[in-house]
Amino acid sequence: MNARFEKRLLVVWLVLSAMTIAQLGVASVDRQAALTPNVEITSSAILLALIKVRIIFRQFMEVRHAPVLLCRLTDLWLVVTGATLLGCYLAGRLA
Amino acid sequence: MRRTDGEVLLLGALPVVGVIWLSAFLLFPGFVQPMSPTMSAEEVAAFYRDPENLPRIRYSMILFNWFAVGFVPILALIVLQIRRMAHRTPIFSYAILACAAGGPTIFLMANLFWLLAAFRPMRDPQLTLMFNDLAWVTFSSQVGFLIAQSVILALAIYLDRQERPVFQPWVAHFNLVVAALLIPSAFTGAAMTGPIAWDGLLTFWVRNVAIGLWIIVMAVVLGRAIKRQRAEDEAVAA
Amino acid sequence: MSASAMGNVPEEPPGSLLRRIAWHWRYDEKRELWIGWWTLVVFYNLYGLLFFVITRTQPPPEPSLGSSEVVEWFADRRHGLVYGYAIVFIVGGATAIMNATLAYSMRRMSVSRAFAYSYLVIYALATLPGMLIMGVACTVGAMRPDRDPELMRWLYDFAFLSFEGTMGVFLVGSLVWMLAVLLDENGVFPKWFGYLNLCNALTEVVVAPAWIFKSGAFAWNGTIAWWINMGVFVTYTIVFLTLLRRMILREDFGTGPLPDLSPGRAPAPSGLLKAAR
Amino acid sequence: MTTGADTERLFPEGEIRTVSGGAAQPARFVPGQPDMWVFVFFEALVFTAYFTVYIVSRSRSPDLFLKSQAHLNLRVGVFNTLVLLASSWAVARSVQAARERSFRSALTNAFLTLFFGFVFLVSKVLEWAAEIGQGFTFTTDEFFSFYYFLTAIHFIHLLIGFIVLTVAVYQLWSPARRSQEVIETCATYWHTIDFLWVLIFALLYVMR
């Protein structure tokens, strides 16, 4: 296989795995028997997940070589999903 | 050349099935003098508990259970005749096949509710009343597939544009009239008395006579169409 | 519209709808397909009107109502239920011609006839859980307001669970259609419609918890079991109606002879028509 | 919308698509059938809807959700994610290898994907068994309803994914087939399973 491409995919996978471990770190903060609501943990968990999804889109699913329309649509979905999820969560915390 | 002997046999079986239907119809005590929707729960329970009625209810409904699907072969024969019509797509024959699957299933549901009501007549009269209502409403109001098959057949006949059409136009007109006669009984839930109540003139008598007439007329015209088909096939073979 | 085999065909007349319909009835070679398509469009609109406005059974009420509340529920919409479902019973059989049209789309594909036949039979069955059982249960409930309240609640459960809880027919039906579209080489429908069928099938799975929950997102009136499912289904329906219309517009019967007439009365059908038959 | 045929015209048989970011950058293309992206977007939107319902339900009774959430095994969740990411990596390698006509390597990577998918499947079943063993079922409370619902609907996508991968393996198996378009379409489906899980993991296991 094209060595350059192989290396690139490996790096992508390692980065994604490292981010997952980072999420484990985030989730372990202040983790006692009784969990408490935490805006920072939630926000960073969702944001990290969305960044991971974007990396999967662009690298694994090859959206970076796809027509601009597809790039825009995937990014639009990420923004809409992120805004909806965080928006609903924060609205619920404030209420 | 494909032989039509099997089709003749299926058609020949129809009078036999017809006699069985008629006897089951006359055997069921709730049909000869149709049960009124105004009967109270106790009266309905008493109807099922009556030792005169109970065996007749059970045996007539078992007969219907056996032979309700006897309707399907006629529809299958109609499908075959529609396929001989001058159409560009098989849509009409498919549609009649779809009706053939739907109609008897619904009648069997009504049959099931009657048999359930008769299975343990000693249960709470309210339960017997509910099964009886379910049976009668299903039996009376479910005319959708019958209407659809008449209307589809009529459309198919009108669009059969060839020199010697498979069925004469009057068969299509007749089917539309039958479809129209079936419509009022869909409203049977709206009235406990009067013509559209399930024992009323329109819902019970007109509807069932229309269905019976439809079966007889269609059997006759099918017989003639198949006879003509056989003659044509023989002429080609000769 | 292609010219008819009859020879001179007058142009489609301008003017009133009735005259145009008469022209299509007389000369349009795709009339059988258009009858099917218009039945689909009219039926789905009528279905929406009957279920959402006249009977007011959709969006569904709560499964958690007490039996006395169920009695009230029936009493509230008594006439809507009885007359609305009567109309449902009259037009319910129209599904036969609709499903025949959809099955025909599969006959146009380069796939086995088994797909069209399966679809036809599956959806002929679908009318029962799709609307007729619910109609019978609601009619029986509305007929006798003085019935035992517990039995009224049984009828209420019977109505809504038969309607929402029996999605297997739609699940398998969508999968059959999906497979036909993906295997087809005639391009009757675009491939993405095949994948959309899978999306629809997956949301039919999601309705199953309605058998288990009496409240919340998974109950028969829940956000997931009903609202999202309905949103997907409506999108799917609009898409397939549009695609079916395009298929009919593309369909070219030409001026060829009719297919499969009795021997001795018509010339042999052309290849295209054979495929259509 | 472009069709697969257009893609085929852009990259005729035998020409290797060099997507390594070099100077000879070919025209932009959609991997596989563009049609599959309709599925990806539709499912993505449906899942956004499910997630929204979940977060809204959560904010109605945060304490109940947090209390039940504490019973999930975070490490199993992380393991699941890592395994699925590895499977996505393997299928991406498979696509690249097929593109370069090294079908042996492509097939090996496709089997590797199947293997990782299978590991995910087993670990998911074991996780469910463990939760049920502790008495947490679909009807225990609202959190567990959502937990089983989201993981199960994802699991169904995974099961369909095995069929999809089988199609890819079937294509790679014989020199008579090997449609690059079909292989790429299958890969796009498999990545969808992956990215949906990444979100499910964050929402069920990590967020508070």
Coordinates of N, CA and C in Angstrom, one line a residue, chain C residues 34-225:
Chain C
W34 N -51.6 6.2 -14.2 CA -52.0 7.5 -13.6 C -53.2 7.2 -12.6
I35 N -54.1 6.3 -13.0 CA -55.2 5.9 -12.0 C -54.5 5.5 -10.7
G36 N -53.5 4.6 -10.8 CA -52.9 4.1 -9.6 C -52.2 5.3 -8.8
W37 N -51.5 6.1 -9.5 CA -50.8 7.2 -8.9 C -51.7 8.2 -8.2
W38 N -52.8 8.6 -8.9 CA -53.7 9.5 -8.3 C -54.4 8.9 -7.1
T39 N -54.7 7.6 -7.2 CA -55.3 7.0 -6.1 C -54.4 7.1 -4.9
L40 N -53.1 6.9 -5.1 CA -52.1 7.0 -4.0 C -52.2 8.4 -3.4
V41 N -52.1 9.4 -4.2 CA -52.1 10.8 -3.7 C -53.3 11.1 -3.0
V42 N -54.5 10.8 -3.6 CA -55.8 11.2 -3.0 C -55.9 10.4 -1.7
F43 N -55.6 9.1 -1.7 CA -55.7 8.3 -0.5 C -54.9 8.8 0.7
Y44 N -53.6 9.1 0.4 CA -52.8 9.6 1.5 C -53.3 10.9 2.1
N45 N -53.8 11.8 1.2 CA -54.3 13.0 1.8 C -55.6 12.8 2.6
L46 N -56.4 11.9 2.1 CA -57.7 11.6 2.8 C -57.3 10.9 4.1
Y47 N -56.3 10.0 4.1 CA -55.9 9.3 5.3 C -55.5 10.3 6.4
G48 N -54.7 11.3 6.0 CA -54.3 12.3 6.9 C -55.5 13.0 7.5
L49 N -56.4 13.4 6.6 CA -57.6 14.2 7.0 C -58.4 13.4 8.0
L50 N -58.7 12.1 7.6 CA -59.6 11.2 8.4 C -58.9 11.0 9.8
F51 N -57.7 10.7 9.8 CA -57.1 10.3 11.1 C -56.7 11.5 12.0
F52 N -56.3 12.6 11.4 CA -55.9 13.7 12.2 C -57.1 14.7 12.5
V53 N -58.0 14.8 11.6 CA -59.0 15.9 11.8 C -60.4 15.3 12.1
I54 N -60.8 14.3 11.4 CA -62.2 13.8 11.6 C -62.3 12.9 12.8
T55 N -61.5 11.8 12.8 CA -61.6 10.9 13.9 C -60.8 11.4 15.1
R56 N -59.8 12.3 14.9 CA -58.9 12.8 15.9 C -58.3 11.6 16.7
T57 N -57.9 10.6 16.0 CA -57.2 9.5 16.7 C -55.7 9.7 16.5
Q58 N -55.2 10.6 15.7 CA -53.8 10.9 15.5 C -53.6 12.4 15.7
P59 N -52.6 12.9 16.3 CA -51.6 12.1 17.1 C -52.3 11.3 18.2
P60 N -51.8 10.2 18.6 CA -52.5 9.3 19.5 C -52.6 9.9 20.9
P61 N -53.7 9.5 21.6 CA -53.8 9.9 23.0 C -52.9 9.1 23.9
E62 N -52.9 9.5 25.2 CA -52.0 8.8 26.1 C -52.4 7.4 26.4
P63 N -51.5 6.4 26.5 CA -51.8 5.1 26.8 C -52.2 5.0 28.3
S64 N -51.8 6.0 29.1 CA -51.9 5.9 30.6 C -53.3 6.3 31.1
L65 N -54.2 6.6 30.2 CA -55.5 7.1 30.7 C -56.2 6.0 31.5
G66 N -56.9 6.5 32.5 CA -57.7 5.6 33.4 C -59.0 5.2 32.6
S67 N -59.7 4.1 33.1 CA -60.8 3.6 32.3 C -61.9 4.7 32.2
S68 N -62.1 5.5 33.2 CA -63.2 6.5 33.1 C -62.8 7.5 32.1
E69 N -61.5 7.8 32.0 CA -61.0 8.8 31.0 C -61.2 8.3 29.6
V70 N -61.0 7.0 29.5 CA -61.1 6.4 28.2 C -62.6 6.5 27.7
V71 N -63.5 6.2 28.7 CA -64.9 6.4 28.3 C -65.2 7.8 27.8
E72 N -64.6 8.8 28.5 CA -64.8 10.2 28.1 C -64.2 10.4 26.7
W73 N -63.0 9.8 26.5 CA -62.4 10.0 25.2 C -63.3 9.5 24.1
F74 N -63.9 8.3 24.3 CA -64.8 7.8 23.2 C -66.0 8.7 23.1
A75 N -66.5 9.2 24.2 CA -67.7 10.0 24.2 C -67.4 11.4 23.4
D76 N -66.2 11.9 23.7 CA -65.8 13.2 23.1 C -65.9 13.2 21.6
R77 N -65.5 12.1 21.0 CA -65.3 12.1 19.5 C -66.2 11.0 18.9
R78 N -67.3 10.8 19.5 CA -68.2 9.7 19.1 C -68.5 9.8 17.6
H79 N -69.0 10.9 17.1 CA -69.5 11.0 15.7 C -68.3 11.0 14.8
G80 N -67.2 11.6 15.2 CA -66.0 11.6 14.4 C -65.5 10.2 14.2
L81 N -65.5 9.4 15.2 CA -65.1 8.0 15.1 C -66.0 7.2 14.2
V82 N -67.3 7.3 14.4 CA -68.2 6.4 13.7 C -68.2 6.8 12.2
Y83 N -68.4 8.1 11.9 CA -68.4 8.5 10.5 C -67.1 8.5 9.8
G84 N -66.1 8.9 10.6 CA -64.7 8.9 10.0 C -64.3 7.6 9.6
Y85 N -64.4 6.6 10.5 CA -64.0 5.2 10.2 C -64.9 4.6 9.1
A86 N -66.2 5.0 9.1 CA -67.0 4.5 8.0 C -66.4 4.9 6.6
I87 N -65.9 6.1 6.5 CA -65.3 6.5 5.3 C -64.0 5.7 5.0
V88 N -63.2 5.5 6.1 CA -62.0 4.7 6.0 C -62.4 3.3 5.5
F89 N -63.5 2.7 6.0 CA -63.9 1.4 5.5 C -64.3 1.4 4.0
I90 N -64.9 2.5 3.6 CA -65.3 2.5 2.2 C -64.1 2.6 1.3
V91 N -63.1 3.5 1.6 CA -62.0 3.7 0.7 C -60.8 2.8 1.0
G92 N -61.0 2.0 2.1 CA -59.8 1.2 2.5 C -59.3 0.3 1.4
G93 N -60.3 -0.2 0.6 CA -59.9 -1.2 -0.4 C -59.1 -0.5 -1.5
A94 N -59.1 0.8 -1.6 CA -58.2 1.5 -2.6 C -56.8 1.1 -2.4
T95 N -56.4 0.7 -1.2 CA -55.0 0.3 -1.1 C -54.6 -0.8 -2.0
A96 N -55.6 -1.6 -2.5 CA -55.3 -2.7 -3.4 C -54.7 -2.1 -4.7
I97 N -55.3 -1.1 -5.3 CA -54.8 -0.5 -6.5 C -53.5 0.2 -6.3
M98 N -53.4 0.8 -5.1 CA -52.1 1.5 -4.8 C -50.9 0.5 -4.7
N99 N -51.2 -0.6 -4.0 CA -50.1 -1.6 -3.8 C -49.8 -2.2 -5.2
A100 N -50.8 -2.4 -6.0 CA -50.6 -2.9 -7.3 C -49.7 -2.0 -8.1
T101 N -49.9 -0.7 -8.0 CA -49.0 0.2 -8.7 C -47.6 0.1 -8.2
L102 N -47.4 0.1 -6.9 CA -46.1 0.0 -6.4 C -45.4 -1.4 -6.8
A103 N -46.2 -2.4 -6.8 CA -45.7 -3.7 -7.2 C -45.3 -3.7 -8.6
Y104 N -46.1 -2.9 -9.4 CA -45.7 -2.8 -10.9 C -44.4 -2.2 -11.0
S105 N -44.0 -1.2 -10.2 CA -42.7 -0.6 -10.3 C -41.6 -1.6 -10.1
M106 N -41.9 -2.7 -9.3 CA -40.9 -3.7 -9.2 C -40.9 -4.7 -10.4
R107 N -42.0 -4.8 -11.0 CA -42.0 -5.6 -12.2 C -41.2 -4.9 -13.4
R108 N -41.1 -3.6 -13.3 CA -40.3 -2.9 -14.3 C -38.8 -3.1 -14.1
M109 N -38.4 -3.6 -12.9 CA -37.0 -3.7 -12.5 C -36.5 -5.0 -13.1
S110 N -35.1 -5.1 -13.1 CA -34.5 -6.3 -13.7 C -34.4 -7.4 -12.5
V111 N -35.4 -7.5 -11.7 CA -35.3 -8.4 -10.6 C -36.4 -9.5 -10.7
S112 N -36.3 -10.5 -9.9 CA -37.3 -11.6 -9.9 C -38.7 -11.1 -9.6
R113 N -39.7 -11.8 -10.2 CA -41.1 -11.4 -9.9 C -41.4 -11.6 -8.5
A114 N -40.6 -12.4 -7.8 CA -40.9 -12.7 -6.4 C -41.0 -11.4 -5.6
F115 N -40.2 -10.4 -6.0 CA -40.3 -9.1 -5.2 C -41.6 -8.5 -5.3
A116 N -42.1 -8.3 -6.6 CA -43.4 -7.7 -6.8 C -44.5 -8.4 -6.0
Y117 N -44.5 -9.8 -6.2 CA -45.5 -10.6 -5.5 C -45.5 -10.5 -4.0
S118 N -44.3 -10.5 -3.4 CA -44.1 -10.4 -2.0 C -44.7 -9.1 -1.5
Y119 N -44.3 -8.0 -2.2 CA -44.7 -6.7 -1.8 C -46.3 -6.6 -1.9
L120 N -46.8 -7.1 -3.0 CA -48.3 -7.1 -3.1 C -49.0 -7.8 -2.0
V121 N -48.6 -8.9 -1.6 CA -49.2 -9.7 -0.6 C -49.0 -9.1 0.8
I122 N -47.8 -8.6 1.0 CA -47.5 -8.1 2.3 C -48.3 -6.8 2.6
Y123 N -48.5 -6.0 1.6 CA -49.2 -4.8 1.8 C -50.7 -5.0 1.7
A124 N -51.2 -6.1 1.0 CA -52.6 -6.4 1.1 C -52.9 -6.7 2.6
L125 N -52.0 -7.4 3.2 CA -52.2 -7.8 4.6 C -52.1 -6.5 5.5
A126 N -51.3 -5.6 5.1 CA -51.0 -4.4 6.0 C -52.2 -3.6 6.2
T127 N -53.2 -3.6 5.4 CA -54.4 -2.8 5.7 C -55.1 -3.1 7.0
L128 N -55.0 -4.4 7.4 CA -55.6 -4.8 8.7 C -55.0 -4.1 9.9
P129 N -53.7 -4.4 10.1 CA -53.1 -3.6 11.3 C -53.0 -2.1 10.9
G130 N -52.9 -1.8 9.7 CA -52.7 -0.4 9.3 C -53.8 0.5 9.6
M131 N -55.1 0.0 9.5 CA -56.2 0.9 9.8 C -57.5 0.1 10.1
L132 N -57.7 -1.0 9.5 CA -59.1 -1.6 9.7 C -59.4 -2.1 11.1
I133 N -58.4 -2.8 11.7 CA -58.7 -3.3 13.1 C -58.9 -2.1 14.0
M134 N -58.1 -1.1 13.8 CA -58.3 0.1 14.7 C -59.7 0.7 14.4
G135 N -60.1 0.7 13.2 CA -61.4 1.3 12.9 C -62.5 0.5 13.5
V136 N -62.5 -0.8 13.5 CA -63.5 -1.7 14.1 C -63.5 -1.5 15.6
A137 N -62.3 -1.5 16.2 CA -62.3 -1.3 17.7 C -62.8 0.0 18.1
C138 N -62.5 1.1 17.3 CA -63.0 2.4 17.7 C -64.5 2.5 17.5
T139 N -65.0 1.9 16.4 CA -66.4 2.0 16.1 C -67.2 1.2 17.2
V140 N -66.7 0.1 17.6 CA -67.4 -0.7 18.6 C -67.4 0.1 19.9
G141 N -66.2 0.7 20.2 CA -66.1 1.5 21.4 C -67.1 2.7 21.4
A142 N -67.2 3.4 20.3 CA -68.0 4.6 20.2 C -69.5 4.2 20.2
M143 N -69.9 3.0 19.8 CA -71.3 2.6 19.6 C -72.1 2.6 20.9
R144 N -71.4 2.1 21.9 CA -72.1 1.9 23.2 C -71.3 2.6 24.3
P145 N -71.7 3.9 24.6 CA -71.0 4.7 25.6 C -71.2 4.1 27.0
D146 N -72.2 3.3 27.2 CA -72.5 2.8 28.5 C -71.8 1.4 28.8
R147 N -70.9 1.0 27.9 CA -70.3 -0.3 28.1 C -69.4 -0.2 29.3
D148 N -69.1 -1.4 29.9 CA -68.2 -1.5 31.0 C -66.9 -0.8 30.8
P149 N -66.5 0.2 31.6 CA -65.3 1.0 31.3 C -64.0 0.2 31.1
E150 N -63.9 -0.9 31.8 CA -62.7 -1.7 31.7 C -62.7 -2.3 30.2
L151 N -63.8 -2.7 29.7 CA -63.9 -3.2 28.3 C -63.6 -2.1 27.3
M152 N -64.1 -0.9 27.7 CA -63.8 0.3 26.8 C -62.3 0.4 26.7
R153 N -61.6 0.3 27.8 CA -60.2 0.4 27.8 C -59.5 -0.7 27.0
W154 N -60.1 -1.9 27.1 CA -59.5 -3.0 26.3 C -59.6 -2.6 24.8
L155 N -60.8 -2.0 24.4 CA -61.0 -1.7 23.0 C -60.0 -0.6 22.6
Y156 N -59.8 0.4 23.5 CA -58.8 1.5 23.3 C -57.4 0.9 23.1
D157 N -57.0 0.0 23.9 CA -55.7 -0.6 23.8 C -55.6 -1.4 22.5
F158 N -56.7 -2.1 22.2 CA -56.7 -2.9 21.0 C -56.5 -2.0 19.7
A159 N -57.2 -0.9 19.8 CA -57.2 0.0 18.6 C -55.7 0.5 18.4
F160 N -55.1 1.1 19.5 CA -53.9 1.7 19.3 C -52.7 0.8 19.2
L161 N -52.8 -0.4 19.9 CA -51.7 -1.3 19.8 C -51.7 -2.0 18.4
S162 N -52.9 -2.3 17.9 CA -52.9 -3.0 16.6 C -52.4 -2.0 15.6
F163 N -52.7 -0.7 15.8 CA -52.2 0.3 14.8 C -50.7 0.5 14.8
E164 N -50.2 0.7 16.1 CA -48.8 1.1 16.2 C -47.9 -0.1 16.5
G165 N -48.4 -1.2 17.0 CA -47.5 -2.2 17.5 C -47.2 -3.3 16.4
T166 N -47.9 -3.2 15.3 CA -47.7 -4.3 14.3 C -47.0 -3.7 13.1
M167 N -45.7 -3.5 13.2 CA -45.0 -2.8 12.2 C -44.2 -3.8 11.3
G168 N -44.3 -5.1 11.6 CA -43.6 -6.1 10.9 C -43.9 -6.1 9.4
V169 N -45.1 -5.9 9.0 CA -45.5 -5.8 7.6 C -44.8 -4.7 6.9
F170 N -44.7 -3.6 7.6 CA -44.1 -2.4 6.9 C -42.6 -2.6 6.9
L171 N -42.1 -3.2 8.0 CA -40.6 -3.5 8.1 C -40.2 -4.4 6.9
V172 N -40.8 -5.5 6.8 CA -40.4 -6.5 5.8 C -40.7 -5.9 4.4
G173 N -41.9 -5.2 4.3 CA -42.2 -4.6 3.0 C -41.2 -3.6 2.5
S174 N -40.7 -2.8 3.4 CA -39.6 -1.8 3.0 C -38.3 -2.6 2.6
L175 N -38.0 -3.6 3.3 CA -36.8 -4.4 3.0 C -36.9 -5.0 1.7
V176 N -38.1 -5.5 1.3 CA -38.3 -6.1 0.0 C -38.1 -5.1 -1.1
W177 N -38.7 -3.9 -0.9 CA -38.5 -2.9 -1.8 C -37.1 -2.4 -2.0
M178 N -36.4 -2.3 -0.8 CA -35.0 -1.9 -0.8 C -34.2 -2.8 -1.6
L179 N -34.3 -4.1 -1.4 CA -33.5 -5.1 -2.1 C -33.8 -5.0 -3.6
A180 N -35.1 -4.9 -4.0 CA -35.4 -4.8 -5.4 C -34.7 -3.6 -6.0
V181 N -34.8 -2.4 -5.3 CA -34.2 -1.2 -5.9 C -32.7 -1.3 -6.0
L182 N -32.1 -1.9 -5.0 CA -30.6 -2.0 -5.1 C -30.1 -3.0 -6.1
L183 N -30.9 -4.1 -6.4 CA -30.5 -5.1 -7.4 C -30.8 -4.7 -8.8
D184 N -31.8 -3.7 -8.9 CA -32.3 -3.4 -10.2 C -31.3 -2.8 -11.1
E185 N -31.3 -3.1 -12.4 CA -30.3 -2.5 -13.3 C -31.0 -1.6 -14.3
N186 N -32.4 -1.5 -14.2 CA -33.1 -0.7 -15.2 C -33.2 0.7 -14.7
G187 N -32.7 1.0 -13.5 CA -32.8 2.4 -13.0 C -34.2 2.9 -12.8
V188 N -35.1 2.0 -12.4 CA -36.5 2.5 -12.2 C -36.5 3.5 -11.1
F189 N -35.8 3.2 -10.0 CA -35.7 4.2 -8.9 C -34.2 4.4 -8.7
P190 N -33.8 5.6 -8.2 CA -32.4 5.8 -7.9 C -32.0 4.9 -6.7
K191 N -30.7 4.6 -6.6 CA -30.2 3.8 -5.5 C -30.5 4.4 -4.1
W192 N -30.4 5.7 -4.1 CA -30.6 6.3 -2.7 C -31.9 6.0 -2.2
F193 N -32.9 5.8 -3.1 CA -34.2 5.4 -2.5 C -34.2 4.0 -1.9
G194 N -33.4 3.2 -2.4 CA -33.2 1.9 -1.8 C -32.7 2.0 -0.4
Y195 N -31.7 2.9 -0.2 CA -31.2 3.1 1.2 C -32.2 3.8 2.1
L196 N -33.0 4.7 1.4 CA -34.0 5.3 2.2 C -35.1 4.3 2.8
N197 N -35.3 3.3 2.0 CA -36.2 2.2 2.5 C -35.6 1.6 3.7
L198 N -34.3 1.4 3.8 CA -33.6 0.9 5.0 C -33.9 1.8 6.2
C199 N -33.8 3.1 6.0 CA -34.0 4.1 7.0 C -35.5 3.9 7.6
N200 N -36.4 3.7 6.6 CA -37.8 3.6 7.0 C -38.0 2.3 7.8
A201 N -37.3 1.2 7.3 CA -37.4 -0.1 8.0 C -36.9 0.1 9.4
L202 N -35.8 0.8 9.6 CA -35.2 0.9 10.9 C -36.0 1.7 11.9
T203 N -36.8 2.6 11.4 CA -37.7 3.3 12.3 C -38.9 2.5 12.7
E204 N -39.3 1.5 11.8 CA -40.4 0.7 12.2 C -40.0 -0.2 13.4
V205 N -38.7 -0.6 13.5 CA -38.3 -1.4 14.6 C -38.5 -0.6 15.9
V206 N -38.3 0.7 15.8 CA -38.3 1.6 17.0 C -39.6 1.7 17.7
V207 N -40.7 1.3 17.0 CA -42.0 1.4 17.5 C -42.4 0.2 18.5
A208 N -41.6 -0.8 18.4 CA -41.9 -2.0 19.2 C -42.0 -1.7 20.7
P209 N -41.2 -0.9 21.3 CA -41.4 -0.6 22.8 C -42.8 -0.1 23.1
A210 N -43.6 0.3 22.2 CA -45.0 0.7 22.5 C -45.7 -0.4 23.2
W211 N -45.3 -1.7 23.0 CA -46.0 -2.8 23.7 C -45.6 -2.8 25.2
I212 N -44.5 -2.1 25.6 CA -44.0 -2.3 26.9 C -44.2 -1.0 27.8
F213 N -44.2 0.2 27.2 CA -44.3 1.4 28.0 C -45.6 2.0 27.9
K214 N -46.1 2.6 29.1 CA -47.4 3.3 29.1 C -47.2 4.8 29.1
S215 N -45.9 5.3 29.2 CA -45.7 6.7 29.2 C -44.2 6.9 28.7
G216 N -43.9 8.1 28.4 CA -42.5 8.5 28.0 C -42.3 8.4 26.5
A217 N -41.0 8.5 26.1 CA -40.7 8.6 24.7 C -41.0 7.4 23.9
F218 N -41.1 6.2 24.6 CA -41.3 5.0 23.9 C -42.7 4.5 23.9
A219 N -43.6 5.2 24.6 CA -45.0 4.8 24.6 C -45.6 5.0 23.2
W220 N -46.8 4.5 23.0 CA -47.4 4.6 21.6 C -47.7 6.1 21.2
N221 N -47.6 7.0 22.1 CA -47.7 8.4 21.7 C -46.4 9.2 21.9
G222 N -45.4 8.4 22.1 CA -44.1 9.0 22.6 C -43.4 9.7 21.4
T223 N -42.4 10.5 21.8 CA -41.6 11.3 20.9 C -40.9 10.4 19.9
I224 N -40.3 9.3 20.4 CA -39.5 8.4 19.6 C -40.5 7.4 18.8
A225 N -41.4 6.8 19.6 CA -42.2 5.7 19.0 C -43.2 6.3 18.0

